[in-house]
Amino acid sequence: DDLLKYYQHVTRAVLGDDPQLMKVALQDLQTNSKIAALLPYFVYIVSGVKSVSHDLEQLNRLLHMAKSLIQNPYLCLGSYVKSLIASVMYCVLEPLAASINPLNDHWTLRDYAALLLGQIFWTHGDLVSSLYHQILLTLQKVLADPVRPLCSHYGAVVGLHALGWEAVQRVLYPHLSTYWSNLQVVLDDYSVSNAQVKADGHKVYGAILVAV
């Protein structure tokens, strides 16, 4: 019963309107040694990223919840780590509904999600080493797909950068010459109708420069 109350309290605090309450709840979620039984329920809440892709604020909060779970030394993530990675990858790569409005800073969300992805691999390497190649392949496919929007390409680049130098060398470097020429076409188009796509292109360009 106490655990149920805790779960309800933390979920309300993280997804509610009080930033101070959210901060306290996330801090406790990160350090509480008695919540192992609630792990599947919190992981399920985090997997809700797909249903709030129009709401950057909620996406950010769910990622912060994921971070607290990942950093809690008393939690054994086990098979739940796959679900957490899927939620984080969604925020890194997907053309979120929130991305449609150029005023929405979905770039920062992607940066944060990418850092979280890197953190999962650095801190839970034993659990996720078997997923490493699969993740690289996913990032590679997105980057190599010209139909994908530039915000997804950006996510793939920052994701690779967060996973470290080996990931950049294995996936980004071999693809760079082809990708660069395609990106150049976008950056060289000065038409008014291309303005937003070009702005997105500059974001990808900057991310590549940082990664390599």
GROMACS .gro file of C-alpha atoms in nm:
model
  212
    1ASP     CA    1   0.000   0.000   0.000
    2ASP     CA    2   0.286   0.236   0.086
    3LEU     CA    3   0.452   0.150  -0.244
    4LEU     CA    4   0.134   0.228  -0.434
    5LYS     CA    5   0.110   0.566  -0.259
    6TYR     CA    6   0.475   0.635  -0.342
    7TYR     CA    7   0.419   0.546  -0.707
    8GLN     CA    8   0.116   0.775  -0.732
    9HIS     CA    9   0.294   1.058  -0.552
   10VAL     CA   10   0.607   1.041  -0.770
   11THR     CA   11   0.414   1.008  -1.096
   12ARG     CA   12   0.192   1.306  -1.009
   13ALA     CA   13   0.491   1.512  -0.902
   14VAL     CA   14   0.697   1.439  -1.215
   15LEU     CA   15   0.408   1.501  -1.455
   16GLY     CA   16   0.247   1.782  -1.253
   17ASP     CA   17   0.283   2.161  -1.251
   18ASP     CA   18   0.515   2.217  -0.954
   19PRO     CA   19   0.883   2.221  -1.064
   20GLN     CA   20   1.009   2.204  -0.705
   21LEU     CA   21   0.795   1.900  -0.629
   22MET     CA   22   0.918   1.737  -0.949
   23LYS     CA   23   1.281   1.799  -0.851
   24VAL     CA   24   1.232   1.639  -0.508
   25ALA     CA   25   1.049   1.339  -0.658
   26LEU     CA   26   1.319   1.279  -0.921
   27GLN     CA   27   1.592   1.306  -0.657
   28ASP     CA   28   1.417   1.048  -0.440
   29LEU     CA   29   1.357   0.819  -0.738
   30GLN     CA   30   1.732   0.830  -0.801
   31THR     CA   31   1.834   0.737  -0.446
   32ASN     CA   32   1.550   0.531  -0.296
   33SER     CA   33   1.663   0.177  -0.209
   34LYS     CA   34   1.316   0.029  -0.154
   35ILE     CA   35   1.139   0.073  -0.488
   36ALA     CA   36   1.260  -0.230  -0.688
   37ALA     CA   37   0.904  -0.367  -0.700
   38LEU     CA   38   0.788  -0.048  -0.874
   39LEU     CA   39   1.048  -0.055  -1.151
   40PRO     CA   40   0.819  -0.211  -1.417
   41TYR     CA   41   0.551   0.049  -1.345
   42PHE     CA   42   0.789   0.346  -1.375
   43VAL     CA   43   0.939   0.198  -1.694
   44TYR     CA   44   0.586   0.171  -1.831
   45ILE     CA   45   0.524   0.540  -1.752
   46VAL     CA   46   0.846   0.634  -1.936
   47SER     CA   47   0.732   0.431  -2.238
   48GLY     CA   48   0.447   0.682  -2.265
   49VAL     CA   49   0.680   0.910  -2.466
   50LYS     CA   50   0.506   0.788  -2.782
   51SER     CA   51   0.169   0.918  -2.668
   52VAL     CA   52   0.297   1.269  -2.582
   53SER     CA   53   0.517   1.337  -2.886
   54HIS     CA   54   0.334   1.670  -2.929
   55ASP     CA   55   0.437   1.790  -2.581
   56LEU     CA   56   0.805   1.875  -2.530
   57GLU     CA   57   0.757   1.950  -2.161
   58GLN     CA   58   0.612   1.605  -2.089
   59LEU     CA   59   0.877   1.435  -2.304
   60ASN     CA   60   1.146   1.612  -2.101
   61ARG     CA   61   0.990   1.502  -1.774
   62LEU     CA   62   0.968   1.139  -1.885
   63LEU     CA   63   1.334   1.147  -1.989
   64HIS     CA   64   1.425   1.287  -1.646
   65MET     CA   65   1.232   1.001  -1.488
   66ALA     CA   66   1.429   0.757  -1.705
   67LYS     CA   67   1.754   0.922  -1.593
   68SER     CA   68   1.662   0.881  -1.225
   69LEU     CA   69   1.590   0.511  -1.277
   70ILE     CA   70   1.917   0.462  -1.468
   71GLN     CA   71   2.118   0.638  -1.197
   72ASN     CA   72   1.958   0.465  -0.898
   73PRO     CA   73   2.234   0.231  -0.770
   74TYR     CA   74   1.981   0.009  -0.591
   75LEU     CA   75   1.778  -0.080  -0.900
   76CYS     CA   76   1.869  -0.379  -1.111
   77LEU     CA   77   1.731  -0.277  -1.450
   78GLY     CA   78   1.761  -0.625  -1.602
   79SER     CA   79   1.539  -0.677  -1.904
   80TYR     CA   80   1.370  -0.339  -1.846
   81VAL     CA   81   1.676  -0.163  -1.985
   82LYS     CA   82   1.554  -0.251  -2.337
   83SER     CA   83   1.231  -0.063  -2.285
   84LEU     CA   84   1.417   0.239  -2.143
   85ILE     CA   85   1.650   0.241  -2.445
   86ALA     CA   86   1.351   0.222  -2.681
   87SER     CA   87   1.192   0.526  -2.512
   88VAL     CA   88   1.517   0.722  -2.521
   89MET     CA   89   1.582   0.629  -2.886
   90TYR     CA   90   1.231   0.745  -2.973
   91CYS     CA   91   1.314   1.094  -2.841
   92VAL     CA   92   1.650   1.094  -3.021
   93LEU     CA   93   1.530   0.986  -3.364
   94GLU     CA   94   1.160   1.035  -3.424
   95PRO     CA   95   1.017   1.336  -3.611
   96LEU     CA   96   0.809   1.427  -3.305
   97ALA     CA   97   0.479   1.609  -3.351
   98ALA     CA   98   0.638   1.890  -3.148
   99SER     CA   99   0.906   1.929  -3.420
  100ILE     CA  100   0.651   2.065  -3.668
  101ASN     CA  101   0.651   2.403  -3.493
  102PRO     CA  102   0.994   2.566  -3.555
  103LEU     CA  103   0.955   2.757  -3.227
  104ASN     CA  104   0.970   2.431  -3.031
  105ASP     CA  105   1.323   2.348  -2.921
  106HIS     CA  106   1.312   1.976  -2.988
  107TRP     CA  107   1.689   1.990  -3.060
  108THR     CA  108   1.770   2.023  -2.688
  109LEU     CA  109   1.541   1.728  -2.614
  110ARG     CA  110   1.730   1.518  -2.871
  111ASP     CA  111   2.064   1.627  -2.720
  112TYR     CA  112   1.949   1.528  -2.372
  113ALA     CA  113   1.809   1.194  -2.491
  114ALA     CA  114   2.136   1.119  -2.674
  115LEU     CA  115   2.339   1.192  -2.359
  116LEU     CA  116   2.106   0.959  -2.170
  117LEU     CA  117   2.162   0.688  -2.432
  118GLY     CA  118   2.538   0.725  -2.388
  119GLN     CA  119   2.499   0.714  -2.010
  120ILE     CA  120   2.305   0.385  -2.028
  121PHE     CA  121   2.589   0.229  -2.225
  122TRP     CA  122   2.862   0.363  -1.996
  123THR     CA  123   2.693   0.274  -1.667
  124HIS     CA  124   2.512  -0.049  -1.763
  125GLY     CA  125   2.755  -0.186  -2.020
  126ASP     CA  126   2.721  -0.543  -1.895
  127LEU     CA  127   2.343  -0.532  -1.950
  128VAL     CA  128   2.342  -0.362  -2.288
  129SER     CA  129   2.660  -0.473  -2.465
  130SER     CA  130   2.457  -0.718  -2.677
  131LEU     CA  131   2.236  -0.428  -2.794
  132TYR     CA  132   2.526  -0.207  -2.905
  133HIS     CA  133   2.545  -0.330  -3.265
  134GLN     CA  134   2.168  -0.318  -3.301
  135ILE     CA  135   2.163   0.046  -3.185
  136LEU     CA  136   2.444   0.137  -3.426
  137LEU     CA  137   2.254  -0.027  -3.709
  138THR     CA  138   1.939   0.170  -3.623
  139LEU     CA  139   2.133   0.499  -3.618
  140GLN     CA  140   2.304   0.408  -3.945
  141LYS     CA  141   1.973   0.328  -4.118
  142VAL     CA  142   1.820   0.660  -4.013
  143LEU     CA  143   2.124   0.856  -4.129
  144ALA     CA  144   2.131   0.675  -4.464
  145ASP     CA  145   1.760   0.731  -4.529
  146PRO     CA  146   1.708   1.047  -4.741
  147VAL     CA  147   1.333   1.030  -4.680
  148ARG     CA  148   1.381   1.084  -4.306
  149PRO     CA  149   1.358   1.450  -4.197
  150LEU     CA  150   1.673   1.639  -4.101
  151CYS     CA  151   1.572   1.640  -3.733
  152SER     CA  152   1.599   1.258  -3.740
  153HIS     CA  153   1.941   1.278  -3.910
  154TYR     CA  154   2.045   1.522  -3.638
  155GLY     CA  155   1.933   1.271  -3.375
  156ALA     CA  156   2.137   0.996  -3.540
  157VAL     CA  157   2.450   1.216  -3.538
  158VAL     CA  158   2.418   1.325  -3.173
  159GLY     CA  159   2.334   0.966  -3.078
  160LEU     CA  160   2.652   0.837  -3.240
  161HIS     CA  161   2.855   1.115  -3.078
  162ALA     CA  162   2.712   1.025  -2.735
  163LEU     CA  163   2.806   0.659  -2.784
  164GLY     CA  164   3.170   0.754  -2.833
  165TRP     CA  165   3.449   0.772  -3.085
  166GLU     CA  166   3.421   0.411  -3.199
  167ALA     CA  167   3.055   0.460  -3.297
  168VAL     CA  168   3.143   0.777  -3.491
  169GLN     CA  169   3.427   0.600  -3.672
  170ARG     CA  170   3.223   0.293  -3.758
  171VAL     CA  171   2.901   0.459  -3.872
  172LEU     CA  172   2.941   0.832  -3.938
  173TYR     CA  173   3.282   0.839  -4.108
  174PRO     CA  174   3.206   0.587  -4.387
  175HIS     CA  175   2.880   0.765  -4.466
  176LEU     CA  176   3.014   1.120  -4.446
  177SER     CA  177   3.108   1.191  -4.809
  178THR     CA  178   2.768   1.080  -4.943
  179TYR     CA  179   2.576   1.258  -4.670
  180TRP     CA  180   2.782   1.577  -4.695
  181SER     CA  181   2.704   1.625  -5.065
  182ASN     CA  182   2.329   1.577  -5.001
  183LEU     CA  183   2.340   1.824  -4.711
  184GLN     CA  184   2.528   2.077  -4.923
  185VAL     CA  185   2.236   2.086  -5.169
  186VAL     CA  186   2.006   2.190  -4.883
  187LEU     CA  187   2.249   2.451  -4.749
  188ASP     CA  188   2.306   2.603  -5.096
  189ASP     CA  189   1.934   2.653  -5.163
  190TYR     CA  190   1.856   3.017  -5.083
  191SER     CA  191   1.487   3.009  -5.178
  192VAL     CA  192   1.241   3.143  -4.920
  193SER     CA  193   1.042   2.819  -4.927
  194ASN     CA  194   1.355   2.631  -4.818
  195ALA     CA  195   1.431   2.858  -4.520
  196GLN     CA  196   1.313   2.621  -4.245
  197VAL     CA  197   1.468   2.310  -4.402
  198LYS     CA  198   1.792   2.504  -4.443
  199ALA     CA  199   1.786   2.607  -4.076
  200ASP     CA  200   1.743   2.238  -3.986
  201GLY     CA  201   2.030   2.154  -4.223
  202HIS     CA  202   2.258   2.393  -4.034
  203LYS     CA  203   2.171   2.211  -3.712
  204VAL     CA  204   2.280   1.879  -3.866
  205TYR     CA  205   2.593   2.045  -4.007
  206GLY     CA  206   2.686   2.174  -3.660
  207ALA     CA  207   2.623   1.835  -3.500
  208ILE     CA  208   2.851   1.665  -3.754
  209LEU     CA  209   3.130   1.917  -3.690
  210VAL     CA  210   3.107   1.851  -3.316
  211ALA     CA  211   3.102   1.472  -3.365
  212VAL     CA  212   3.402   1.447  -3.594
   0.00000   0.00000   0.00000
